[in-house]
PDB file of C-alpha atoms in Angstrom:
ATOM      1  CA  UNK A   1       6.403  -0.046  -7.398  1.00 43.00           C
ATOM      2  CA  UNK A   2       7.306  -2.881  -5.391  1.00 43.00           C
ATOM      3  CA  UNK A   3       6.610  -6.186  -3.387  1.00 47.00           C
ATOM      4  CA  UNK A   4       7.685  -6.078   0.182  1.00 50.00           C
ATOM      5  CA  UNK A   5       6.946 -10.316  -0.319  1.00 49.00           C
ATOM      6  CA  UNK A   6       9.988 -10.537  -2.361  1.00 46.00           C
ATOM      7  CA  UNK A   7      13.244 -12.480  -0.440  1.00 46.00           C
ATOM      8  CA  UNK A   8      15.517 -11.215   1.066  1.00 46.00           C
ATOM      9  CA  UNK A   9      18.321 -12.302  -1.468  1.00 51.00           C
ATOM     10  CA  UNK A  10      17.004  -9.281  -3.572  1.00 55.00           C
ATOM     11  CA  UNK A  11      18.307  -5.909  -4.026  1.00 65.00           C
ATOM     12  CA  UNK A  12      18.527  -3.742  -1.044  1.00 82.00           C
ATOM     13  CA  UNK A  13      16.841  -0.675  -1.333  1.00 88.00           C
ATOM     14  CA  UNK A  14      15.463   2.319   0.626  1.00 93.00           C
ATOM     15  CA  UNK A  15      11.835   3.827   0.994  1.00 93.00           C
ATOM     16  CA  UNK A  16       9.447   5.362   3.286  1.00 95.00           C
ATOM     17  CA  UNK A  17       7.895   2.864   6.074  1.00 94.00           C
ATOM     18  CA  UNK A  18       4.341   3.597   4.462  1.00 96.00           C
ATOM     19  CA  UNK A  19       5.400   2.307   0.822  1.00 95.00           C
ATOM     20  CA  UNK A  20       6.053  -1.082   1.977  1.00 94.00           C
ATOM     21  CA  UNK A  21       1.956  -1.250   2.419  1.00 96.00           C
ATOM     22  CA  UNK A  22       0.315  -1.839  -0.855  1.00 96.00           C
ATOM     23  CA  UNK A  23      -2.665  -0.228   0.542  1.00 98.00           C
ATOM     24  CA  UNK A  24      -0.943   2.869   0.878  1.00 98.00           C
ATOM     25  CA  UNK A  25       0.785   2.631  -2.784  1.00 97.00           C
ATOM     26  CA  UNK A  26      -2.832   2.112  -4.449  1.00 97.00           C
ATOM     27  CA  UNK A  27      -3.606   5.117  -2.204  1.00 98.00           C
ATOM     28  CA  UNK A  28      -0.853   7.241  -3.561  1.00 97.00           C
ATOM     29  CA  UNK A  29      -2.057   6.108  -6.979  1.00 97.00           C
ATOM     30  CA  UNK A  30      -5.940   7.409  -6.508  1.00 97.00           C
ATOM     31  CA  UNK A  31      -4.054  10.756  -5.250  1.00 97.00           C
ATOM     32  CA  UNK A  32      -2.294  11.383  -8.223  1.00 96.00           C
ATOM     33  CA  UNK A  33      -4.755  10.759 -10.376  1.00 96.00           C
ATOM     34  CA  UNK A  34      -7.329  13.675  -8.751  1.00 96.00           C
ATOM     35  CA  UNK A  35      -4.479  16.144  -8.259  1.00 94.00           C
ATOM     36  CA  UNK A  36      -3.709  15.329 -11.887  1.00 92.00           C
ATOM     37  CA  UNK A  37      -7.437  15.625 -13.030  1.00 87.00           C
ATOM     38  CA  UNK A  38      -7.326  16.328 -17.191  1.00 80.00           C
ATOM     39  CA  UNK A  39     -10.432  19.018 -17.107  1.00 71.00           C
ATOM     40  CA  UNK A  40      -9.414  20.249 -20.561  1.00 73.00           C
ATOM     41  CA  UNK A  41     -11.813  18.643 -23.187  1.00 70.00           C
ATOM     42  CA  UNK A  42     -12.863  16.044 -20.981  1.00 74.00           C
ATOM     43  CA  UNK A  43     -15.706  13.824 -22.615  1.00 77.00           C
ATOM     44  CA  UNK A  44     -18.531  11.859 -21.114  1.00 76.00           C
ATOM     45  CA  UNK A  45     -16.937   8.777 -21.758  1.00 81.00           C
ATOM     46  CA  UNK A  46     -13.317   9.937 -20.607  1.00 84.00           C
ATOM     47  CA  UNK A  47     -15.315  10.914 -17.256  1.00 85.00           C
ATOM     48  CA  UNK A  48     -16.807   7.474 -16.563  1.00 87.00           C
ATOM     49  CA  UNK A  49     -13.311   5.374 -17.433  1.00 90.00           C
ATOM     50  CA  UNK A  50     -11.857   8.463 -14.821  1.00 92.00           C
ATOM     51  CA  UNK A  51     -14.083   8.210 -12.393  1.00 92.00           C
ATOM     52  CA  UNK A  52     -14.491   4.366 -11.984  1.00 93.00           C
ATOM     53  CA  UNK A  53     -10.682   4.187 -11.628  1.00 95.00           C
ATOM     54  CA  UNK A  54     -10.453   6.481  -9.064  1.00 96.00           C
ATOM     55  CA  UNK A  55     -13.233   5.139  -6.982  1.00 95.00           C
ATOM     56  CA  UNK A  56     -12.345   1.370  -7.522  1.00 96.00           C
ATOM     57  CA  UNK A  57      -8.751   2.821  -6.028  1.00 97.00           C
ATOM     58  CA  UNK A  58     -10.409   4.609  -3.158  1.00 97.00           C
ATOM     59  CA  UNK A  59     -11.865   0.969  -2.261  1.00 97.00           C
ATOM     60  CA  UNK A  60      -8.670  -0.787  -3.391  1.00 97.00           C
ATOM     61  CA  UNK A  61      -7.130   0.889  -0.720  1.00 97.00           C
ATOM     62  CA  UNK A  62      -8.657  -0.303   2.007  1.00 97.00           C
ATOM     63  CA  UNK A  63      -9.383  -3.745   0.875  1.00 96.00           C
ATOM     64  CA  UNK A  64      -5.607  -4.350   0.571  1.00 97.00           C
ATOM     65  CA  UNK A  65      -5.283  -3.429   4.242  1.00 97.00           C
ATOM     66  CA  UNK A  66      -6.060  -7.211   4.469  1.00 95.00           C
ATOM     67  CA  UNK A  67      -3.263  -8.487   1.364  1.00 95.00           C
ATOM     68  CA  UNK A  68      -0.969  -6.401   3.352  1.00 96.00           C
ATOM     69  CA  UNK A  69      -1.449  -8.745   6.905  1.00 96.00           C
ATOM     70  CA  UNK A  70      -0.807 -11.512   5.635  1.00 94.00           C
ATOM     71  CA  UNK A  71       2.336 -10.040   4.014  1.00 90.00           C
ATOM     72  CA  UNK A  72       5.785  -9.799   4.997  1.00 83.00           C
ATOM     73  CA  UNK A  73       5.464  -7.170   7.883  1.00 90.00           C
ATOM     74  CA  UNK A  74       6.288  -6.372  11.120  1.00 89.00           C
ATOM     75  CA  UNK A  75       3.717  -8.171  13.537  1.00 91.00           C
ATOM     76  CA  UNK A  76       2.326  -5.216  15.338  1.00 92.00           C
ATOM     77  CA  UNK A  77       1.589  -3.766  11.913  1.00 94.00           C
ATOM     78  CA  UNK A  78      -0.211  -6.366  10.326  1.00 95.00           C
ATOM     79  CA  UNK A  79      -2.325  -6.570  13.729  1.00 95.00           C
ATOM     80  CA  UNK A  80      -3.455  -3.188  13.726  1.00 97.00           C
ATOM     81  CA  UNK A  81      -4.193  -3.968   9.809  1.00 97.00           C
ATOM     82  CA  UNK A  82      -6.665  -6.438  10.907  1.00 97.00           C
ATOM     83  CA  UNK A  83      -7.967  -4.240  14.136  1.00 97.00           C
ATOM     84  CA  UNK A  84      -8.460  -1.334  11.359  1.00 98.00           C
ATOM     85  CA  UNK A  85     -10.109  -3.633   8.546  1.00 97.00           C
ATOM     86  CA  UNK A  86     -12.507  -4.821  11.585  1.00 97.00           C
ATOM     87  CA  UNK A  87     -13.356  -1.763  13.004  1.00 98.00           C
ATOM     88  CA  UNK A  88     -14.918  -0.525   9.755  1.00 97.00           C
ATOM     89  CA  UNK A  89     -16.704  -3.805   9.461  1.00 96.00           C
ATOM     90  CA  UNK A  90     -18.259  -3.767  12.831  1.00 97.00           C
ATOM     91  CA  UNK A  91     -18.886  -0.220  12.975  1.00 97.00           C
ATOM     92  CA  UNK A  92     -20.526   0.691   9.671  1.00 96.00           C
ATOM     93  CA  UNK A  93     -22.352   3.669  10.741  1.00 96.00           C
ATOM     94  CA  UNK A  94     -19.275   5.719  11.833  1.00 97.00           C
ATOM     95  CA  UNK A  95     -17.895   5.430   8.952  1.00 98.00           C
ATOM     96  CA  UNK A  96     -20.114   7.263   6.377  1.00 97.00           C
ATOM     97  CA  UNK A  97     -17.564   8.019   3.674  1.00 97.00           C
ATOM     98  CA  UNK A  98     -16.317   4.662   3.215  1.00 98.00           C
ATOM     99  CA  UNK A  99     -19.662   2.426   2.563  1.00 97.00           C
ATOM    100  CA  UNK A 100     -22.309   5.278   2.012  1.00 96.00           C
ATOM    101  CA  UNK A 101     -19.421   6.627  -0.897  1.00 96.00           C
ATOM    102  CA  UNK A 102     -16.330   4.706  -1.543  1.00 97.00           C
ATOM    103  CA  UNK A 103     -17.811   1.104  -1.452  1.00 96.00           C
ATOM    104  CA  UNK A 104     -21.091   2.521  -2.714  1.00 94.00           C
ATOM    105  CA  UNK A 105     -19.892   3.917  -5.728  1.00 93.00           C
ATOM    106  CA  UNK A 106     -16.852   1.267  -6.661  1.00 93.00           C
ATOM    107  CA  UNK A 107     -19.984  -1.713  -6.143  1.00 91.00           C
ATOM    108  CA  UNK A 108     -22.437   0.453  -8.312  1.00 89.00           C
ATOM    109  CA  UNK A 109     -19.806   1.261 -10.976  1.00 89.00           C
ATOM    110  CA  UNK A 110     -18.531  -2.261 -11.206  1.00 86.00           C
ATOM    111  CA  UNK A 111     -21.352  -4.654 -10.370  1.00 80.00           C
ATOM    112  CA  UNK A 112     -24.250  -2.691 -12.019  1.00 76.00           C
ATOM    113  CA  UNK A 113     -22.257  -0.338 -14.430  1.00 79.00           C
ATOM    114  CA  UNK A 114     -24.018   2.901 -13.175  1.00 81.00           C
ATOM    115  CA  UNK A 115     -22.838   6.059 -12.016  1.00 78.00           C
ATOM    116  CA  UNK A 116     -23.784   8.364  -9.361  1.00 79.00           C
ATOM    117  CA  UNK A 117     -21.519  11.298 -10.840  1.00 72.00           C
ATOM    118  CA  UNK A 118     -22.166  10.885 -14.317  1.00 57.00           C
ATOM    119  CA  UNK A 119     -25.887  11.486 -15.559  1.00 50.00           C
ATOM    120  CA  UNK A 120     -26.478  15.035 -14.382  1.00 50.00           C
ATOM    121  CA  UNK A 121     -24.243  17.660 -14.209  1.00 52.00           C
ATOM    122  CA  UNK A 122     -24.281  21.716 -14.492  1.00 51.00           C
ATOM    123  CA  UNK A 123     -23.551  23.407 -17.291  1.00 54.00           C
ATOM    124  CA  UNK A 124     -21.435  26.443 -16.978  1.00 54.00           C
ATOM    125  CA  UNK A 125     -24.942  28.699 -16.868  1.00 59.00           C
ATOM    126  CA  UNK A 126     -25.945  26.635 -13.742  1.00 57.00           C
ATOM    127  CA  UNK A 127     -28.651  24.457 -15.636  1.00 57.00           C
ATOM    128  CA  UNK A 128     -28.314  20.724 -15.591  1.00 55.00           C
ATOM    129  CA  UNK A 129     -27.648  18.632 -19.220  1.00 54.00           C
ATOM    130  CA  UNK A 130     -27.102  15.419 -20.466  1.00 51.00           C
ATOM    131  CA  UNK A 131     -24.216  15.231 -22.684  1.00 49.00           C
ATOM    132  CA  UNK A 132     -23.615  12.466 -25.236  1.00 47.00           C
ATOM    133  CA  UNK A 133     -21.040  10.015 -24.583  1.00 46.00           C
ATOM    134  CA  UNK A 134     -18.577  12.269 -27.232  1.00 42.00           C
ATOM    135  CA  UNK A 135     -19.100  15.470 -26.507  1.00 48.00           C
ATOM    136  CA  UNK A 136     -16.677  18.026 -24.548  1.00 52.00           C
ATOM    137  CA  UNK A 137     -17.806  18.599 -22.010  1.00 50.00           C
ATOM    138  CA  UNK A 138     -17.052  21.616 -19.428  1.00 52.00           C
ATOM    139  CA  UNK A 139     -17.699  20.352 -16.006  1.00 46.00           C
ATOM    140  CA  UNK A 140     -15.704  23.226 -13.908  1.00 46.00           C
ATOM    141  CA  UNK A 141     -15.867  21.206 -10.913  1.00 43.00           C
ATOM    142  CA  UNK A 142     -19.753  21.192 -10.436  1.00 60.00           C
ATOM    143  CA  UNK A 143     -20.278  17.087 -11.580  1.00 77.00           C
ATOM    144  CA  UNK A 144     -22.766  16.129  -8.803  1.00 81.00           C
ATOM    145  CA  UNK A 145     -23.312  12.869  -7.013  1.00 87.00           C
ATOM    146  CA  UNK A 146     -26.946  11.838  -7.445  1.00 84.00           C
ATOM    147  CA  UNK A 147     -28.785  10.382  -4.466  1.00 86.00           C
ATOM    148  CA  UNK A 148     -27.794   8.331  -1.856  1.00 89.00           C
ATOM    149  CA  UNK A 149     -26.612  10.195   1.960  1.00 93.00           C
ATOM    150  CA  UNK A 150     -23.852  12.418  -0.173  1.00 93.00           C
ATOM    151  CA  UNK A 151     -26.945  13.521  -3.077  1.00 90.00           C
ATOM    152  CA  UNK A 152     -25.822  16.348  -4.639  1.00 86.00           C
ATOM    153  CA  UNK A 153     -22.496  17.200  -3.322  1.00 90.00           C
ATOM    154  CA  UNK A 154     -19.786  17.933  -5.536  1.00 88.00           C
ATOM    155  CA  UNK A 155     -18.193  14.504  -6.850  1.00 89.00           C
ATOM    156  CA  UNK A 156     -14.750  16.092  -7.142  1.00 90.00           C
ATOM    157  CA  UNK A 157     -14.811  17.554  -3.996  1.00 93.00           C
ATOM    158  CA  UNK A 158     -16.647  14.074  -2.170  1.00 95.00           C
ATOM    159  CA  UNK A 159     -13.524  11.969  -3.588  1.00 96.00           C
ATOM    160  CA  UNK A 160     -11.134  14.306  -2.540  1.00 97.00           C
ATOM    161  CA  UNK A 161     -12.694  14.215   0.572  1.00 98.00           C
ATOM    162  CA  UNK A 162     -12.736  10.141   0.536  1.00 98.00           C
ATOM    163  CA  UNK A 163      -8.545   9.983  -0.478  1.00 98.00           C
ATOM    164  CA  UNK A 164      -8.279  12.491   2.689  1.00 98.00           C
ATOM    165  CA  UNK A 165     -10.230   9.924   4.698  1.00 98.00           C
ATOM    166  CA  UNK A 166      -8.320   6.822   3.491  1.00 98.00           C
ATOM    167  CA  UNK A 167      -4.855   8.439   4.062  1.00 98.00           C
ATOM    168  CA  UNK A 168      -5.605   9.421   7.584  1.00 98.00           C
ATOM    169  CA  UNK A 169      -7.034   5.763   8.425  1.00 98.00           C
ATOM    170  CA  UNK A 170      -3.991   4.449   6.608  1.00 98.00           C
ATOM    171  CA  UNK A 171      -1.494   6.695   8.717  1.00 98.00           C
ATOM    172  CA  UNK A 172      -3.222   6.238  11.725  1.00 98.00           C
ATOM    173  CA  UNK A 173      -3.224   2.517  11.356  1.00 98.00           C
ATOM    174  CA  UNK A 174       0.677   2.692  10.949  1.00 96.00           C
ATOM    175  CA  UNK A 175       1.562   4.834  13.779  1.00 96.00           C
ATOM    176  CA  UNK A 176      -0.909   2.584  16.205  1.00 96.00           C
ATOM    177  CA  UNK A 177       1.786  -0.167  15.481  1.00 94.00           C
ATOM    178  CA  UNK A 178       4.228   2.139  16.673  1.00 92.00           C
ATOM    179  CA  UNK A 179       5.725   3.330  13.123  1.00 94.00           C
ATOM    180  CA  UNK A 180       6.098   6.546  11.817  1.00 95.00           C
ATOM    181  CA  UNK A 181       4.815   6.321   8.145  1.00 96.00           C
ATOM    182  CA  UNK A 182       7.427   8.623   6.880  1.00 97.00           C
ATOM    183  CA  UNK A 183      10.752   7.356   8.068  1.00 95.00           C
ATOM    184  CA  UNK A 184      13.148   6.052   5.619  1.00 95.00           C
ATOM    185  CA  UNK A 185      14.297   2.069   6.055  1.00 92.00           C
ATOM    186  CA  UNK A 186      16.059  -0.237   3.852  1.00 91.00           C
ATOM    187  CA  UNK A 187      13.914  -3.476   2.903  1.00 85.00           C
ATOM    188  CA  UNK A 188      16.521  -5.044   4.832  1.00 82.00           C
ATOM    189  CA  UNK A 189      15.774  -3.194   7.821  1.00 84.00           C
ATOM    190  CA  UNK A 190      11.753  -3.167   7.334  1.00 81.00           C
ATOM    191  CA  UNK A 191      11.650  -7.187   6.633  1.00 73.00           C
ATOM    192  CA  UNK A 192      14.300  -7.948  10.066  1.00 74.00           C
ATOM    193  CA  UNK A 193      11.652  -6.260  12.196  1.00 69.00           C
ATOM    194  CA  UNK A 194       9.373  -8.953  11.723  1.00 54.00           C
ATOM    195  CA  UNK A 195      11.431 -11.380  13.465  1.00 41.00           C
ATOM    196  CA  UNK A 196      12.733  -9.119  15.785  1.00 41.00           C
ATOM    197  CA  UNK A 197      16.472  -9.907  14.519  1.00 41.00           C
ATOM    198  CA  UNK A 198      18.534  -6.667  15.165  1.00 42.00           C
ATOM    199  CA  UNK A 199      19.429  -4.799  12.099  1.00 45.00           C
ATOM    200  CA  UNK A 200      22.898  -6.313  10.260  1.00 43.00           C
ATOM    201  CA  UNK A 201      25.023  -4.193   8.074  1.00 45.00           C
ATOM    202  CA  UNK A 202      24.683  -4.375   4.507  1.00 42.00           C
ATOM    203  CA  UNK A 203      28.131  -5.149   3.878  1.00 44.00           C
ATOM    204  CA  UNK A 204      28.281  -8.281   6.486  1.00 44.00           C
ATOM    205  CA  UNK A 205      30.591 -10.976   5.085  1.00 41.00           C
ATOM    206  CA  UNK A 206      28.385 -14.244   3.562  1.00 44.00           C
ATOM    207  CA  UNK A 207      28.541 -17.378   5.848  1.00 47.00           C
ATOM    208  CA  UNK A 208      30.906 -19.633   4.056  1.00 46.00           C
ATOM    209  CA  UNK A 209      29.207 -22.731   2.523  1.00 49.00           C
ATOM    210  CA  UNK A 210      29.509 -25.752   0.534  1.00 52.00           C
ATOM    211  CA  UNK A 211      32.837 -27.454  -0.787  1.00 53.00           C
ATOM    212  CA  UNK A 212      34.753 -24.629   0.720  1.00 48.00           C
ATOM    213  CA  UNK A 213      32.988 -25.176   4.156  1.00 51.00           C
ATOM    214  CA  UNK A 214      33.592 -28.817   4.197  1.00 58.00           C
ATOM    215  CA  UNK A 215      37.700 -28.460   3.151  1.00 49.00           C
ATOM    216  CA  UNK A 216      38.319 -25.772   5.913  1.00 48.00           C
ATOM    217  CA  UNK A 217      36.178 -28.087   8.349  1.00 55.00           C
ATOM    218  CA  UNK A 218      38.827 -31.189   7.147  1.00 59.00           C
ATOM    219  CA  UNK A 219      41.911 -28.576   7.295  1.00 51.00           C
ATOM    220  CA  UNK A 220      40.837 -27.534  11.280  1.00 49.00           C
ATOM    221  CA  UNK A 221      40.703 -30.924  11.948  1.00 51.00           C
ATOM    222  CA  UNK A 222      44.252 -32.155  10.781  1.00 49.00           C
ATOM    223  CA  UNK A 223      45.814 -29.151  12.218  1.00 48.00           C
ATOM    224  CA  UNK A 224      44.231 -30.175  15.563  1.00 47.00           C
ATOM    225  CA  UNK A 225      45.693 -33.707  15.209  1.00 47.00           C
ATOM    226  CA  UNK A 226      48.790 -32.628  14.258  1.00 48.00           C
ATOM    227  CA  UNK A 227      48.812 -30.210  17.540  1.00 47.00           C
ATOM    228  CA  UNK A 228      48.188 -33.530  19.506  1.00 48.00           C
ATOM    229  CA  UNK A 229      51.203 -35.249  18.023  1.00 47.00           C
ATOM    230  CA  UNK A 230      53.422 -32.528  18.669  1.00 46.00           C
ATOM    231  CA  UNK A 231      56.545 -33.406  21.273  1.00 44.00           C
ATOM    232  CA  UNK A 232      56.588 -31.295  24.540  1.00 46.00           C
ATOM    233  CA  UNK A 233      59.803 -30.851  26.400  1.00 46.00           C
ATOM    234  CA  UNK A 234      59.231 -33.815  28.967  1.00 48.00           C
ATOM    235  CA  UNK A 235      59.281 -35.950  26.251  1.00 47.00           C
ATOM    236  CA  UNK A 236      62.489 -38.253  25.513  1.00 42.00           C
ATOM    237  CA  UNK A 237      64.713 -37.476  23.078  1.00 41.00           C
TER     238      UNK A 237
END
């Protein structure tokens, strides 16, 4: 959509406070794709390019939680980015749904090519088949996760479950800086907070510069000198 790293020269425009974070925007992305979910004649293959997108989002969102503190933020944001990107690091266990799922899954997928929500599924008379790579398959929302501390839940259901997760964290995170995630700001507005600079208006005159600068500069000086060699009244005629 955008890049919140961009100059401030560019075009002013105006957004919600939780678009500026590209964490959030790859977020948005992994929830359009599952409430967009093409069940009609899906295929084996369509399933795995599907499903490794939306779990390599799911973890795309939180690893850009670091990109976005080192990018231009306000400071209390990008330090509860870091606090938030720590916390799951140091605290593993509490957060089940993250490494025992989202990481899980995204390393499998993309450092071993396997799935966990690909080789067994249920057929619509509850019985579990292995398609071939081309053929249509009906999966009616029962494509299970196989092994690992989610075995046999609902894949679906479990990412659904994961972009709930990652939205919270990612709201939470926000409104621990003291932002509200939905409030509307110009760039203009969003990138001044950083620096704690009060908020100008848009239409604010540009500081005069250059050639121009320098004449005006000359022309205030003269007129001062000529001030000086003006006569007063005590002066003789």
């Amino acid at each position: 959509m955008f890049d919140v790293t961009l100059p401030t020269s560019t075009y002013d425009f105006t957004t919600e406070v939780k678009y500026y974070l590209r964490s959030y925007r790859a977020y948005f992305d992994v929830r359009f794709a599952l409430e967009n979910y093409p069940a009609e004649g899906m295929t084996l293959s369509r399933w795995k390019v599907y499903w490794a997108g939306v779990c390599s989002l799911l973890k795309t969102s939180i690893h850009m939680m670091r990109h976005d503190a080192r990018s231009c933020l306000p400071g209390p944001l990008k330090e509860t980015l870091v606090s938030s990107w720590n916390e799951l690091r140091q605290n593993k266990s509490q957060y089940p749904l993250f490494w025992d799922f989202i990481d899980r899954e995204r390393h499998n997928i993309l450092k071993e090519y396997e799935f966990s929500a690909y080789e067994t599924y249920l057929s619509p008379d509850g019985k579990q088949t292995y398609p071939s790579l081309l053929e249509s398959i009906d999966l009616q929302g029962v494509l299970l996760i196989r092994g690992g501390t989610y075995d046999g839940r609902d894949a679906l259901e479990l990412a659904k479950e994961g972009a709930s997760w990652v939205g919270s964290y990612l709201d939470d995170t926000m409104r621990r800086a003291g932002l509200d995630p939905d409030e509307r700001v110009t760039s203009r507005q969003f990138l001044k907070r950083q620096t704690g600079q009060p908020d100008a208006p848009t239409d604010r005159p540009r500081p005069i510069g250059g050639r121009l600068a320098n004449y005006l500069a000359g022309q205030s000086a003269t007129d001062e000198s000529d001030e000086d060699e003006k006569p007063t009244g005590n002066d003789p005629a």
